[in-house]
Amino acid sequence: MTRTRIKGIITWPELIPGTLIRRYKRFLADVRLENGETITAHCPNSGSMKACCEPGRPVYLSFHDNPKRKLKYTWELIHMPGSLVGVNTQVPNRLTAHAIASGDVAELNGYETVRREVKVGSHSRIDILLASPDRRPCYVEVKNCTLVTDGVATFPDAVTLRGQKHLTELQRLVASGCRCAMFFLIQRMDAHRFAPADHIDPEYGNKLRQASQRGVEIIAYDVSIDLSAIRLNHRVPCEL
């Protein structure tokens, strides 16, 4: 199944409820369906998923009847005490690009084209490139944020050398005359502010502050999410 997109919204395919038994080997999750059947679903999230993989919590899956797929179910959402949480890391890039194109991100309005997965340098890709003939190009790297503690969303939820590399790349692009933004999409509704997870990856926090000082814009948005759709909601204050 594919997701339909209408004016900054991504609608979910039909969601199948269940209860999380366990998440393991990063990409696997055992789920008990309402009919009592236990299935193994694909977990499209390579992070540690701290604060959003608690066994016994309600979860929601999509079903894909593709003969090439070994696992027919994909884990999309989990219901944590404070909010539904989107666990699919493929959603943030699509949602952010679509929201920008729909004019839902005021900070990034005014560009004619929105391209995804753009190669920069010899070994790097940036998630989004915004372009117009009369404006300097704007590169946007999107990060999925699901770790929220006491109303504070933090990133990353595990040490990320790849994330540190992206910050270095964005600084290089700013120095070459481009505009750059680091965009944190908080896939839940219970965060009041954003901060780097210095207690998990202090080097990432240091590099994020350095990038901000050198001209990389730091933007964080939460979402409005329910069992029918997900959309960008409000900009969340960043405290670096």
PDB file of C-alpha atoms in Angstrom:
ATOM      1  CA  MET A   1       0.000   0.000   0.000  1.00  0.00           C
ATOM      2  CA  THR A   2       1.087   3.581  -0.621  1.00  0.00           C
ATOM      3  CA  ARG A   3       0.362   6.690   1.391  1.00  0.00           C
ATOM      4  CA  THR A   4      -1.714   9.424  -0.202  1.00  0.00           C
ATOM      5  CA  ARG A   5      -0.628  13.014   0.295  1.00  0.00           C
ATOM      6  CA  ILE A   6      -2.929  16.033   0.434  1.00  0.00           C
ATOM      7  CA  LYS A   7      -1.772  19.569   1.329  1.00  0.00           C
ATOM      8  CA  GLY A   8       0.967  18.793   3.773  1.00  0.00           C
ATOM      9  CA  ILE A   9      -0.644  15.628   5.143  1.00  0.00           C
ATOM     10  CA  ILE A  10       0.441  12.008   4.840  1.00  0.00           C
ATOM     11  CA  THR A  11      -2.436   9.627   5.407  1.00  0.00           C
ATOM     12  CA  TRP A  12      -1.714   6.177   6.764  1.00  0.00           C
ATOM     13  CA  PRO A  13      -2.675   3.045   4.909  1.00  0.00           C
ATOM     14  CA  GLU A  14      -5.153   0.839   6.750  1.00  0.00           C
ATOM     15  CA  LEU A  15      -3.695   0.280  10.221  1.00  0.00           C
ATOM     16  CA  ILE A  16      -3.871  -3.057  12.001  1.00  0.00           C
ATOM     17  CA  PRO A  17      -3.824  -2.876  15.820  1.00  0.00           C
ATOM     18  CA  GLY A  18      -1.800  -5.159  18.025  1.00  0.00           C
ATOM     19  CA  THR A  19       0.326  -5.343  21.158  1.00  0.00           C
ATOM     20  CA  LEU A  20       4.113  -5.147  21.094  1.00  0.00           C
ATOM     21  CA  ILE A  21       5.796  -8.256  22.481  1.00  0.00           C
ATOM     22  CA  ARG A  22       9.388  -7.266  21.765  1.00  0.00           C
ATOM     23  CA  ARG A  23      11.620  -5.401  19.349  1.00  0.00           C
ATOM     24  CA  TYR A  24      14.928  -7.105  18.517  1.00  0.00           C
ATOM     25  CA  LYS A  25      17.765  -7.291  15.988  1.00  0.00           C
ATOM     26  CA  ARG A  26      16.985  -3.619  15.216  1.00  0.00           C
ATOM     27  CA  PHE A  27      14.607  -4.369  12.355  1.00  0.00           C
ATOM     28  CA  LEU A  28      12.289  -7.003  13.821  1.00  0.00           C
ATOM     29  CA  ALA A  29       9.303  -6.721  16.151  1.00  0.00           C
ATOM     30  CA  ASP A  30       7.025  -9.465  17.444  1.00  0.00           C
ATOM     31  CA  VAL A  31       3.426  -8.292  17.738  1.00  0.00           C
ATOM     32  CA  ARG A  32       0.294 -10.016  18.995  1.00  0.00           C
ATOM     33  CA  LEU A  33      -2.676  -9.140  16.798  1.00  0.00           C
ATOM     34  CA  GLU A  34      -6.199  -8.715  18.154  1.00  0.00           C
ATOM     35  CA  ASN A  35      -7.159 -12.163  16.879  1.00  0.00           C
ATOM     36  CA  GLY A  36      -4.458 -13.698  19.090  1.00  0.00           C
ATOM     37  CA  GLU A  37      -2.022 -14.428  16.249  1.00  0.00           C
ATOM     38  CA  THR A  38       1.625 -13.494  16.841  1.00  0.00           C
ATOM     39  CA  ILE A  39       3.463 -12.122  13.815  1.00  0.00           C
ATOM     40  CA  THR A  40       6.905 -10.684  13.137  1.00  0.00           C
ATOM     41  CA  ALA A  41       6.808  -7.201  11.599  1.00  0.00           C
ATOM     42  CA  HIS A  42       9.494  -5.140   9.926  1.00  0.00           C
ATOM     43  CA  CYS A  43      10.691  -2.331  12.212  1.00  0.00           C
ATOM     44  CA  PRO A  44      11.743   0.520   9.893  1.00  0.00           C
ATOM     45  CA  ASN A  45      13.926   2.220  12.502  1.00  0.00           C
ATOM     46  CA  SER A  46      17.629   1.578  13.049  1.00  0.00           C
ATOM     47  CA  GLY A  47      17.884   3.701  16.212  1.00  0.00           C
ATOM     48  CA  SER A  48      17.748   2.525  19.794  1.00  0.00           C
ATOM     49  CA  MET A  49      14.084   3.651  20.018  1.00  0.00           C
ATOM     50  CA  LYS A  50      14.471   4.650  23.646  1.00  0.00           C
ATOM     51  CA  ALA A  51      11.083   5.702  25.059  1.00  0.00           C
ATOM     52  CA  CYS A  52       9.072   4.153  22.221  1.00  0.00           C
ATOM     53  CA  CYS A  53       9.536   0.380  22.221  1.00  0.00           C
ATOM     54  CA  GLU A  54       8.052  -0.675  25.560  1.00  0.00           C
ATOM     55  CA  PRO A  55       6.658  -4.239  25.464  1.00  0.00           C
ATOM     56  CA  GLY A  56       2.929  -4.413  26.140  1.00  0.00           C
ATOM     57  CA  ARG A  57       2.146  -1.087  24.468  1.00  0.00           C
ATOM     58  CA  PRO A  58      -0.505  -0.816  21.718  1.00  0.00           C
ATOM     59  CA  VAL A  59       1.033  -0.648  18.248  1.00  0.00           C
ATOM     60  CA  TYR A  60      -0.298  -0.219  14.720  1.00  0.00           C
ATOM     61  CA  LEU A  61       0.943  -1.997  11.624  1.00  0.00           C
ATOM     62  CA  SER A  62       0.472  -1.698   7.882  1.00  0.00           C
ATOM     63  CA  PHE A  63       0.100  -4.777   5.695  1.00  0.00           C
ATOM     64  CA  HIS A  64       1.858  -5.160   2.346  1.00  0.00           C
ATOM     65  CA  ASP A  65       0.820  -8.027   0.095  1.00  0.00           C
ATOM     66  CA  ASN A  66       4.012  -8.026  -1.936  1.00  0.00           C
ATOM     67  CA  PRO A  67       5.366 -11.467  -2.884  1.00  0.00           C
ATOM     68  CA  LYS A  68       8.928 -10.096  -2.766  1.00  0.00           C
ATOM     69  CA  ARG A  69       8.593  -9.133   0.892  1.00  0.00           C
ATOM     70  CA  LYS A  70       9.580 -11.661   3.527  1.00  0.00           C
ATOM     71  CA  LEU A  71       7.768  -9.704   6.262  1.00  0.00           C
ATOM     72  CA  LYS A  72       4.274  -8.610   5.227  1.00  0.00           C
ATOM     73  CA  TYR A  73       3.712  -6.228   8.153  1.00  0.00           C
ATOM     74  CA  THR A  74       5.427  -2.901   8.844  1.00  0.00           C
ATOM     75  CA  TRP A  75       5.386  -1.280  12.284  1.00  0.00           C
ATOM     76  CA  GLU A  76       4.119   2.298  11.890  1.00  0.00           C
ATOM     77  CA  LEU A  77       2.998   3.642  15.312  1.00  0.00           C
ATOM     78  CA  ILE A  78       3.162   2.943  19.022  1.00  0.00           C
ATOM     79  CA  HIS A  79       0.844   4.392  21.654  1.00  0.00           C
ATOM     80  CA  MET A  80       2.972   5.710  24.520  1.00  0.00           C
ATOM     81  CA  PRO A  81       1.341   7.300  27.610  1.00  0.00           C
ATOM     82  CA  GLY A  82       1.810  10.869  26.367  1.00  0.00           C
ATOM     83  CA  SER A  83       1.248  10.477  22.652  1.00  0.00           C
ATOM     84  CA  LEU A  84       1.044   8.315  19.609  1.00  0.00           C
ATOM     85  CA  VAL A  85       4.596   8.012  18.271  1.00  0.00           C
ATOM     86  CA  GLY A  86       5.620   7.411  14.670  1.00  0.00           C
ATOM     87  CA  VAL A  87       8.436   4.874  14.520  1.00  0.00           C
ATOM     88  CA  ASN A  88       8.855   4.634  10.750  1.00  0.00           C
ATOM     89  CA  THR A  89      11.984   6.621   9.877  1.00  0.00           C
ATOM     90  CA  GLN A  90      10.952   6.786   6.222  1.00  0.00           C
ATOM     91  CA  VAL A  91       8.108   9.140   7.124  1.00  0.00           C
ATOM     92  CA  PRO A  92      10.030  12.274   8.278  1.00  0.00           C
ATOM     93  CA  ASN A  93      11.818  12.921   4.982  1.00  0.00           C
ATOM     94  CA  ARG A  94       8.652  12.476   2.932  1.00  0.00           C
ATOM     95  CA  LEU A  95       6.536  14.528   5.301  1.00  0.00           C
ATOM     96  CA  THR A  96       9.057  17.364   5.589  1.00  0.00           C
ATOM     97  CA  ALA A  97       9.598  17.606   1.832  1.00  0.00           C
ATOM     98  CA  HIS A  98       5.868  17.561   1.183  1.00  0.00           C
ATOM     99  CA  ALA A  99       5.185  20.124   3.910  1.00  0.00           C
ATOM    100  CA  ILE A 100       7.830  22.465   2.500  1.00  0.00           C
ATOM    101  CA  ALA A 101       6.386  22.105  -1.007  1.00  0.00           C
ATOM    102  CA  SER A 102       2.909  22.800   0.408  1.00  0.00           C
ATOM    103  CA  GLY A 103       4.091  26.000   2.128  1.00  0.00           C
ATOM    104  CA  ASP A 104       3.654  24.620   5.656  1.00  0.00           C
ATOM    105  CA  VAL A 105       7.183  25.519   6.806  1.00  0.00           C
ATOM    106  CA  ALA A 106       7.338  29.314   6.939  1.00  0.00           C
ATOM    107  CA  GLU A 107      11.097  29.329   7.505  1.00  0.00           C
ATOM    108  CA  LEU A 108      11.680  27.507   4.204  1.00  0.00           C
ATOM    109  CA  ASN A 109       9.072  29.098   1.924  1.00  0.00           C
ATOM    110  CA  GLY A 110       9.799  30.786  -1.387  1.00  0.00           C
ATOM    111  CA  TYR A 111      11.593  28.093  -3.370  1.00  0.00           C
ATOM    112  CA  GLU A 112      10.399  26.796  -6.720  1.00  0.00           C
ATOM    113  CA  THR A 113      11.663  23.229  -6.536  1.00  0.00           C
ATOM    114  CA  VAL A 114      12.026  20.622  -3.805  1.00  0.00           C
ATOM    115  CA  ARG A 115      14.366  17.722  -4.570  1.00  0.00           C
ATOM    116  CA  ARG A 116      15.086  14.775  -2.313  1.00  0.00           C
ATOM    117  CA  GLU A 117      18.224  12.700  -1.734  1.00  0.00           C
ATOM    118  CA  VAL A 118      20.696  15.048  -3.404  1.00  0.00           C
ATOM    119  CA  LYS A 119      24.311  14.014  -3.747  1.00  0.00           C
ATOM    120  CA  VAL A 120      26.891  16.439  -2.366  1.00  0.00           C
ATOM    121  CA  GLY A 121      30.608  15.815  -2.530  1.00  0.00           C
ATOM    122  CA  SER A 122      31.827  12.357  -3.451  1.00  0.00           C
ATOM    123  CA  HIS A 123      30.321  10.276  -0.653  1.00  0.00           C
ATOM    124  CA  SER A 124      27.452  12.234   0.932  1.00  0.00           C
ATOM    125  CA  ARG A 125      23.773  12.871   0.344  1.00  0.00           C
ATOM    126  CA  ILE A 126      21.563  15.550   1.877  1.00  0.00           C
ATOM    127  CA  ASP A 127      17.870  14.833   2.305  1.00  0.00           C
ATOM    128  CA  ILE A 128      16.363  17.894   0.595  1.00  0.00           C
ATOM    129  CA  LEU A 129      17.544  20.607  -1.804  1.00  0.00           C
ATOM    130  CA  LEU A 130      15.424  23.733  -2.263  1.00  0.00           C
ATOM    131  CA  ALA A 131      16.149  25.838  -5.330  1.00  0.00           C
ATOM    132  CA  SER A 132      14.991  28.955  -7.178  1.00  0.00           C
ATOM    133  CA  PRO A 133      16.721  30.946  -9.940  1.00  0.00           C
ATOM    134  CA  ASP A 134      16.873  34.083  -7.789  1.00  0.00           C
ATOM    135  CA  ARG A 135      17.952  32.504  -4.490  1.00  0.00           C
ATOM    136  CA  ARG A 136      20.976  30.619  -3.232  1.00  0.00           C
ATOM    137  CA  PRO A 137      20.353  26.873  -2.876  1.00  0.00           C
ATOM    138  CA  CYS A 138      19.164  25.620   0.499  1.00  0.00           C
ATOM    139  CA  TYR A 139      20.141  22.183   1.747  1.00  0.00           C
ATOM    140  CA  VAL A 140      17.972  20.598   4.453  1.00  0.00           C
ATOM    141  CA  GLU A 141      18.983  17.520   6.440  1.00  0.00           C
ATOM    142  CA  VAL A 142      16.057  15.856   8.246  1.00  0.00           C
ATOM    143  CA  LYS A 143      16.378  13.861  11.463  1.00  0.00           C
ATOM    144  CA  ASN A 144      13.680  11.709  13.046  1.00  0.00           C
ATOM    145  CA  CYS A 145      13.235  12.497  16.744  1.00  0.00           C
ATOM    146  CA  THR A 146      11.208  10.194  19.004  1.00  0.00           C
ATOM    147  CA  LEU A 147      13.028  10.460  22.341  1.00  0.00           C
ATOM    148  CA  VAL A 148      11.038  12.742  24.694  1.00  0.00           C
ATOM    149  CA  THR A 149      11.674  13.046  28.431  1.00  0.00           C
ATOM    150  CA  ASP A 150       9.679  15.436  30.640  1.00  0.00           C
ATOM    151  CA  GLY A 151       8.514  17.358  27.581  1.00  0.00           C
ATOM    152  CA  VAL A 152      12.000  17.732  26.072  1.00  0.00           C
ATOM    153  CA  ALA A 153      12.670  16.122  22.702  1.00  0.00           C
ATOM    154  CA  THR A 154      16.276  15.099  22.229  1.00  0.00           C
ATOM    155  CA  PHE A 155      18.397  13.723  19.397  1.00  0.00           C
ATOM    156  CA  PRO A 156      20.099  11.333  18.870  1.00  0.00           C
ATOM    157  CA  ASP A 157      18.913   8.281  20.817  1.00  0.00           C
ATOM    158  CA  ALA A 158      22.251   6.526  20.155  1.00  0.00           C
ATOM    159  CA  VAL A 159      25.737   7.655  19.156  1.00  0.00           C
ATOM    160  CA  THR A 160      25.595   8.666  15.490  1.00  0.00           C
ATOM    161  CA  LEU A 161      28.806   9.114  13.522  1.00  0.00           C
ATOM    162  CA  ARG A 162      26.699   9.513  10.375  1.00  0.00           C
ATOM    163  CA  GLY A 163      24.798  12.374  11.989  1.00  0.00           C
ATOM    164  CA  GLN A 164      28.049  14.065  12.968  1.00  0.00           C
ATOM    165  CA  LYS A 165      29.238  13.724   9.373  1.00  0.00           C
ATOM    166  CA  HIS A 166      26.081  15.450   8.117  1.00  0.00           C
ATOM    167  CA  LEU A 167      26.738  18.420  10.415  1.00  0.00           C
ATOM    168  CA  THR A 168      30.266  18.741   9.033  1.00  0.00           C
ATOM    169  CA  GLU A 169      28.919  18.578   5.482  1.00  0.00           C
ATOM    170  CA  LEU A 170      26.333  21.292   6.156  1.00  0.00           C
ATOM    171  CA  GLN A 171      29.014  23.584   7.568  1.00  0.00           C
ATOM    172  CA  ARG A 172      31.093  23.051   4.432  1.00  0.00           C
ATOM    173  CA  LEU A 173      28.115  23.956   2.247  1.00  0.00           C
ATOM    174  CA  VAL A 174      27.437  27.129   4.267  1.00  0.00           C
ATOM    175  CA  ALA A 175      31.091  28.135   3.858  1.00  0.00           C
ATOM    176  CA  SER A 176      30.709  27.679   0.074  1.00  0.00           C
ATOM    177  CA  GLY A 177      27.793  30.161   0.010  1.00  0.00           C
ATOM    178  CA  CYS A 178      24.767  27.891   0.356  1.00  0.00           C
ATOM    179  CA  ARG A 179      21.976  28.129   2.889  1.00  0.00           C
ATOM    180  CA  CYS A 180      21.631  25.073   5.128  1.00  0.00           C
ATOM    181  CA  ALA A 181      19.199  23.856   7.769  1.00  0.00           C
ATOM    182  CA  MET A 182      19.118  20.937  10.165  1.00  0.00           C
ATOM    183  CA  PHE A 183      15.463  19.958  10.536  1.00  0.00           C
ATOM    184  CA  PHE A 184      14.403  17.818  13.506  1.00  0.00           C
ATOM    185  CA  LEU A 185      10.986  16.242  13.014  1.00  0.00           C
ATOM    186  CA  ILE A 186       9.529  15.173  16.357  1.00  0.00           C
ATOM    187  CA  GLN A 187       7.195  12.290  15.488  1.00  0.00           C
ATOM    188  CA  ARG A 188       5.025  12.722  18.571  1.00  0.00           C
ATOM    189  CA  MET A 189       2.902  15.399  20.274  1.00  0.00           C
ATOM    190  CA  ASP A 190       4.220  15.683  23.838  1.00  0.00           C
ATOM    191  CA  ALA A 191       7.364  17.800  23.369  1.00  0.00           C
ATOM    192  CA  HIS A 192       7.580  21.459  24.365  1.00  0.00           C
ATOM    193  CA  ARG A 193      11.191  22.097  23.368  1.00  0.00           C
ATOM    194  CA  PHE A 194      14.154  20.460  21.648  1.00  0.00           C
ATOM    195  CA  ALA A 195      17.745  19.966  22.808  1.00  0.00           C
ATOM    196  CA  PRO A 196      20.684  17.821  21.700  1.00  0.00           C
ATOM    197  CA  ALA A 197      21.045  14.561  23.633  1.00  0.00           C
ATOM    198  CA  ASP A 198      24.388  15.402  25.213  1.00  0.00           C
ATOM    199  CA  HIS A 199      23.957  12.564  27.717  1.00  0.00           C
ATOM    200  CA  ILE A 200      23.889  10.072  24.840  1.00  0.00           C
ATOM    201  CA  ASP A 201      26.202  11.576  22.212  1.00  0.00           C
ATOM    202  CA  PRO A 202      28.067  14.630  23.585  1.00  0.00           C
ATOM    203  CA  GLU A 203      30.118  14.951  20.405  1.00  0.00           C
ATOM    204  CA  TYR A 204      26.962  15.322  18.329  1.00  0.00           C
ATOM    205  CA  GLY A 205      25.771  18.059  20.697  1.00  0.00           C
ATOM    206  CA  ASN A 206      29.088  19.867  20.360  1.00  0.00           C
ATOM    207  CA  LYS A 207      28.991  19.633  16.572  1.00  0.00           C
ATOM    208  CA  LEU A 208      25.363  20.822  16.469  1.00  0.00           C
ATOM    209  CA  ARG A 209      26.235  23.930  18.491  1.00  0.00           C
ATOM    210  CA  GLN A 210      29.277  24.514  16.295  1.00  0.00           C
ATOM    211  CA  ALA A 211      27.147  24.177  13.160  1.00  0.00           C
ATOM    212  CA  SER A 212      24.653  26.704  14.529  1.00  0.00           C
ATOM    213  CA  GLN A 213      27.420  29.175  15.271  1.00  0.00           C
ATOM    214  CA  ARG A 214      28.730  28.769  11.720  1.00  0.00           C
ATOM    215  CA  GLY A 215      25.426  29.523  10.025  1.00  0.00           C
ATOM    216  CA  VAL A 216      23.497  26.248   9.868  1.00  0.00           C
ATOM    217  CA  GLU A 217      19.879  26.941  10.832  1.00  0.00           C
ATOM    218  CA  ILE A 218      18.440  24.634  13.489  1.00  0.00           C
ATOM    219  CA  ILE A 219      14.711  23.983  13.081  1.00  0.00           C
ATOM    220  CA  ALA A 220      12.476  21.614  15.060  1.00  0.00           C
ATOM    221  CA  TYR A 221       8.797  20.857  14.457  1.00  0.00           C
ATOM    222  CA  ASP A 222       6.396  18.524  16.185  1.00  0.00           C
ATOM    223  CA  VAL A 223       3.488  16.826  14.440  1.00  0.00           C
ATOM    224  CA  SER A 224      -0.226  16.312  14.732  1.00  0.00           C
ATOM    225  CA  ILE A 225      -0.744  12.579  14.543  1.00  0.00           C
ATOM    226  CA  ASP A 226      -3.705  10.232  14.819  1.00  0.00           C
ATOM    227  CA  LEU A 227      -4.744   6.904  13.348  1.00  0.00           C
ATOM    228  CA  SER A 228      -5.701   8.464  10.038  1.00  0.00           C
ATOM    229  CA  ALA A 229      -2.834  10.829   9.222  1.00  0.00           C
ATOM    230  CA  ILE A 230       0.272  12.746  10.245  1.00  0.00           C
ATOM    231  CA  ARG A 231       1.071  16.385   9.483  1.00  0.00           C
ATOM    232  CA  LEU A 232       3.463  19.074  10.664  1.00  0.00           C
ATOM    233  CA  ASN A 233       2.108  21.019  13.598  1.00  0.00           C
ATOM    234  CA  HIS A 234       4.149  23.747  15.327  1.00  0.00           C
ATOM    235  CA  ARG A 235       7.746  24.899  15.472  1.00  0.00           C
ATOM    236  CA  VAL A 236       9.321  23.838  18.766  1.00  0.00           C
ATOM    237  CA  PRO A 237      11.915  26.048  20.531  1.00  0.00           C
ATOM    238  CA  CYS A 238      15.494  24.773  20.314  1.00  0.00           C
ATOM    239  CA  GLU A 239      17.815  25.084  23.293  1.00  0.00           C
ATOM    240  CA  LEU A 240      21.393  24.385  22.307  1.00  0.00           C
TER     241      LEU A 240
END
